[in-house]
Amino acid sequence: MALVTFDLFSALIDSRAGGSATFDSLAQGRGWDVAGSDLYDDWDARNKASQKDVTDWVPFAEHCRRALADTYAARGLDADATADTLALLASLPDWPLWPDVGRALPLVAEQHRVGVLSNVDDDLFARTRAADLVHPDAVLTSERLHAYKPHPEIYQRAAEAGAGVHVPASARDTRGALEAGLTVVRVRRPGHRVDPDGPQPQHEVPDLLELPGVLAALTG
């Protein structure tokens, strides 16, 4: 059975909704005049930049802490970034799956091994609602591969581990996977767009329920 990998925090989980809810709670509890979604967007951009700039692997949780410390510093917010990072990551079990995921992944699993390819630590992935929907031997994390998106190494190592098709939603993951030579079927998610200056995916689906048919054409 071919291995189909999914991006965790864009294709499977609505990370912006989940993370923003936690930041809302933190902000309201301290009387900060800032929306949780604004804090999330700031933190997320810094988190991704930290991963992009890394030369030696460090845990995803540490990227999260560094990004939150920089976010608080930039906004003049007096808070313990280490403690708040722990709170943010402790909320991962509450971050929602996109509505089609629970139905679609078991359908894909009828014909393919279902895995993830994600910039995450193993223990953090295990906390998510996606963990029970993928094959345990097909969890390709940055911790296991010692590389981060969008570096080509993570995609190349995924291919060496048997990944045949990758399903991203975000621009950086779509571009990274295509530039590394992986077959890509992009799922369109709110808030995510293709990089207009990068390579364009040959295959897109509006939701994951249409993915089995596309995979059948690709791998049949």
Coordinates of C-alpha atoms in Angstrom, one line a residue:
M1 CA 0.0 0.0 0.0
A2 CA 1.3 3.4 -0.9
L3 CA 2.0 5.9 1.9
V4 CA 0.1 9.2 1.7
T5 CA 1.2 11.8 4.1
F6 CA -0.7 14.9 5.3
D7 CA 0.4 18.1 6.8
L8 CA -0.8 18.2 10.4
F9 CA -1.3 21.9 11.2
S10 CA -3.0 22.9 7.9
A11 CA -4.5 19.9 6.1
L12 CA -5.8 18.0 9.2
I13 CA -6.0 20.5 12.1
D14 CA -7.5 24.0 12.1
S15 CA -4.5 25.2 14.1
R16 CA -5.4 28.9 13.9
A17 CA -8.8 28.3 15.5
G18 CA -7.3 26.1 18.2
G19 CA -4.3 28.3 19.0
S20 CA -6.3 31.5 18.9
A21 CA -8.7 30.2 21.5
T22 CA -5.8 29.6 23.9
F23 CA -4.3 33.0 23.3
D24 CA -7.8 34.5 23.8
S25 CA -7.9 32.9 27.2
L26 CA -4.5 34.1 28.1
A27 CA -5.2 37.7 26.9
Q28 CA -8.5 38.0 28.6
G29 CA -7.2 36.6 31.9
R30 CA -4.5 39.4 32.0
G31 CA -6.6 42.2 30.6
W32 CA -4.6 42.6 27.4
D33 CA -6.2 44.6 24.7
V34 CA -5.3 42.2 21.9
A35 CA -7.3 39.5 20.1
G36 CA -6.1 35.9 20.4
S37 CA -6.1 35.5 16.7
D38 CA -3.7 38.5 16.4
L39 CA -1.4 36.9 18.9
Y40 CA -1.6 33.6 17.1
D41 CA -0.8 35.1 13.8
D42 CA 2.2 36.9 15.2
W43 CA 3.5 33.9 17.0
D44 CA 2.9 31.5 14.1
A45 CA 4.8 33.7 11.7
R46 CA 7.8 33.9 14.1
N47 CA 7.5 30.1 14.7
K48 CA 7.7 29.4 11.0
A49 CA 10.6 31.8 10.5
S50 CA 12.5 30.1 13.4
Q51 CA 12.1 26.7 11.7
K52 CA 13.1 28.1 8.3
D53 CA 16.3 29.6 9.7
V54 CA 17.4 26.6 11.8
T55 CA 20.6 24.8 10.9
D56 CA 20.7 22.3 13.6
W57 CA 17.6 20.5 14.8
V58 CA 16.0 21.7 18.0
P59 CA 12.6 20.5 19.3
F60 CA 9.4 22.0 17.9
A61 CA 8.4 23.0 21.4
E62 CA 11.6 25.2 21.7
H63 CA 10.8 26.9 18.4
C64 CA 7.3 27.6 19.9
R65 CA 8.9 29.1 23.1
R66 CA 11.4 31.3 21.2
A67 CA 8.6 32.6 18.9
L68 CA 6.3 33.4 21.8
A69 CA 9.1 35.2 23.7
D70 CA 9.8 37.3 20.6
T71 CA 6.1 38.0 20.2
Y72 CA 5.7 39.2 23.7
A73 CA 8.8 41.4 23.4
A74 CA 7.7 42.9 20.2
R75 CA 4.3 43.8 21.7
G76 CA 5.6 44.9 25.1
L77 CA 3.6 42.2 26.9
D78 CA 5.0 41.2 30.3
A79 CA 4.5 37.5 30.6
D80 CA 6.4 34.2 31.1
A81 CA 6.8 32.9 27.6
T82 CA 8.0 29.5 28.8
A83 CA 4.9 28.9 31.0
D84 CA 2.6 30.2 28.3
T85 CA 4.2 27.9 25.7
L86 CA 3.4 25.0 28.0
A87 CA -0.2 26.2 28.3
L88 CA -0.4 26.5 24.5
L89 CA 0.9 23.1 23.8
A90 CA -1.2 21.6 26.6
S91 CA -4.2 22.8 24.7
L92 CA -3.3 20.7 21.6
P93 CA -6.0 18.0 22.4
D94 CA -8.6 20.8 22.0
W95 CA -7.5 22.0 18.6
P96 CA -10.2 21.0 16.1
L97 CA -9.8 18.8 13.1
W98 CA -11.2 20.2 9.9
P99 CA -14.8 18.9 9.4
D100 CA -14.0 16.4 6.6
V101 CA -11.0 14.7 8.3
G102 CA -12.8 12.2 10.5
R103 CA -14.7 10.8 7.6
A104 CA -12.1 11.1 4.9
L105 CA -9.0 9.6 6.4
P106 CA -10.6 6.2 7.1
L107 CA -11.7 6.1 3.4
V108 CA -8.1 6.9 2.3
A109 CA -6.8 4.2 4.7
E110 CA -8.9 1.5 2.9
Q111 CA -6.4 1.7 0.0
H112 CA -3.3 3.5 1.4
R113 CA -1.2 3.9 4.5
V114 CA -2.1 7.2 6.1
G115 CA 0.7 9.2 7.7
V116 CA 1.7 12.7 8.6
L117 CA 4.7 14.8 7.6
S118 CA 4.9 17.6 10.1
N119 CA 7.2 20.0 11.9
V120 CA 6.3 18.6 15.3
D121 CA 7.6 16.6 18.2
D122 CA 6.5 13.1 18.6
D123 CA 4.9 13.6 22.0
L124 CA 3.1 16.7 20.8
F125 CA 1.6 14.8 17.8
A126 CA 0.4 12.1 20.2
R127 CA -1.8 14.7 21.9
T128 CA -3.6 15.8 18.8
R129 CA -7.0 14.5 17.5
A130 CA -5.2 13.3 14.4
A131 CA -3.0 10.8 16.1
D132 CA -5.6 8.0 16.1
L133 CA -6.3 8.5 12.4
V134 CA -2.9 7.7 11.0
H135 CA -0.7 4.6 10.8
P136 CA 1.7 4.6 13.8
D137 CA 4.6 3.6 11.6
A138 CA 3.9 6.5 9.3
V139 CA 4.3 9.4 11.6
L140 CA 7.1 11.4 9.9
T141 CA 7.9 14.2 12.3
S142 CA 10.7 16.7 12.3
E143 CA 11.9 15.0 15.5
R144 CA 12.2 11.7 13.6
L145 CA 13.6 13.1 10.4
H146 CA 15.8 15.8 12.0
A147 CA 14.8 18.4 9.4
Y148 CA 12.2 21.1 9.1
K149 CA 9.9 22.3 6.4
P150 CA 10.4 23.9 4.0
H151 CA 13.9 22.5 3.8
P152 CA 14.2 19.9 1.0
E153 CA 15.8 17.4 3.4
I154 CA 12.5 16.7 5.2
Y155 CA 10.7 15.9 2.0
Q156 CA 13.6 13.8 0.7
R157 CA 13.7 11.8 3.9
A158 CA 10.0 11.3 3.8
A159 CA 10.3 9.9 0.2
E160 CA 13.1 7.6 1.5
A161 CA 10.6 6.4 4.2
G162 CA 8.1 5.5 1.5
A163 CA 6.0 8.6 1.1
G164 CA 4.5 8.7 -2.4
V165 CA 1.9 11.5 -2.2
H166 CA 1.9 14.5 0.2
V167 CA -1.3 16.4 1.0
P168 CA -0.6 20.0 2.2
A169 CA -2.7 23.1 2.4
S170 CA -0.3 25.9 3.3
A171 CA 1.8 27.8 0.7
R172 CA 5.2 26.9 2.2
D173 CA 4.4 23.2 2.4
T174 CA 3.0 23.0 -1.1
R175 CA 6.0 24.8 -2.5
G176 CA 8.5 22.9 -0.5
A177 CA 7.0 19.5 -1.4
L178 CA 6.8 20.4 -5.1
E179 CA 10.3 21.8 -5.2
A180 CA 11.6 18.5 -3.6
G181 CA 9.9 16.5 -6.3
L182 CA 7.0 14.9 -4.3
T183 CA 3.6 14.3 -5.9
V184 CA 1.3 16.8 -4.3
V185 CA -2.5 16.8 -3.9
R186 CA -3.3 20.1 -2.2
V187 CA -6.4 20.5 -0.1
R188 CA -7.9 24.0 -0.1
R189 CA -8.4 25.3 3.4
P190 CA -9.7 28.7 4.6
G191 CA -6.8 31.1 5.2
H192 CA -4.3 29.1 3.0
R193 CA -3.3 30.0 -0.5
V194 CA -0.7 28.8 -3.0
D195 CA 2.5 30.8 -3.3
P196 CA 1.9 32.8 -6.6
D197 CA 5.6 32.9 -7.2
G198 CA 6.2 29.2 -6.7
P199 CA 5.3 26.0 -8.5
Q200 CA 1.6 25.2 -8.8
P201 CA 0.2 21.9 -7.7
Q202 CA -1.2 19.8 -10.5
H203 CA -3.8 18.3 -8.2
E204 CA -6.1 20.1 -5.8
V205 CA -9.3 19.1 -3.9
P206 CA -11.8 21.3 -2.2
D207 CA -12.0 18.8 0.7
L208 CA -10.5 15.5 1.7
L209 CA -13.6 13.5 0.8
E210 CA -12.6 13.9 -2.8
L211 CA -9.1 12.7 -2.2
P212 CA -9.7 8.9 -2.6
G213 CA -10.8 9.4 -6.2
V214 CA -7.7 11.5 -7.0
L215 CA -5.4 9.0 -5.4
A216 CA -7.0 6.2 -7.3
A217 CA -6.2 7.9 -10.6
L218 CA -2.7 8.7 -9.4
T219 CA -1.7 5.3 -8.0
G220 CA -4.0 3.0 -10.0

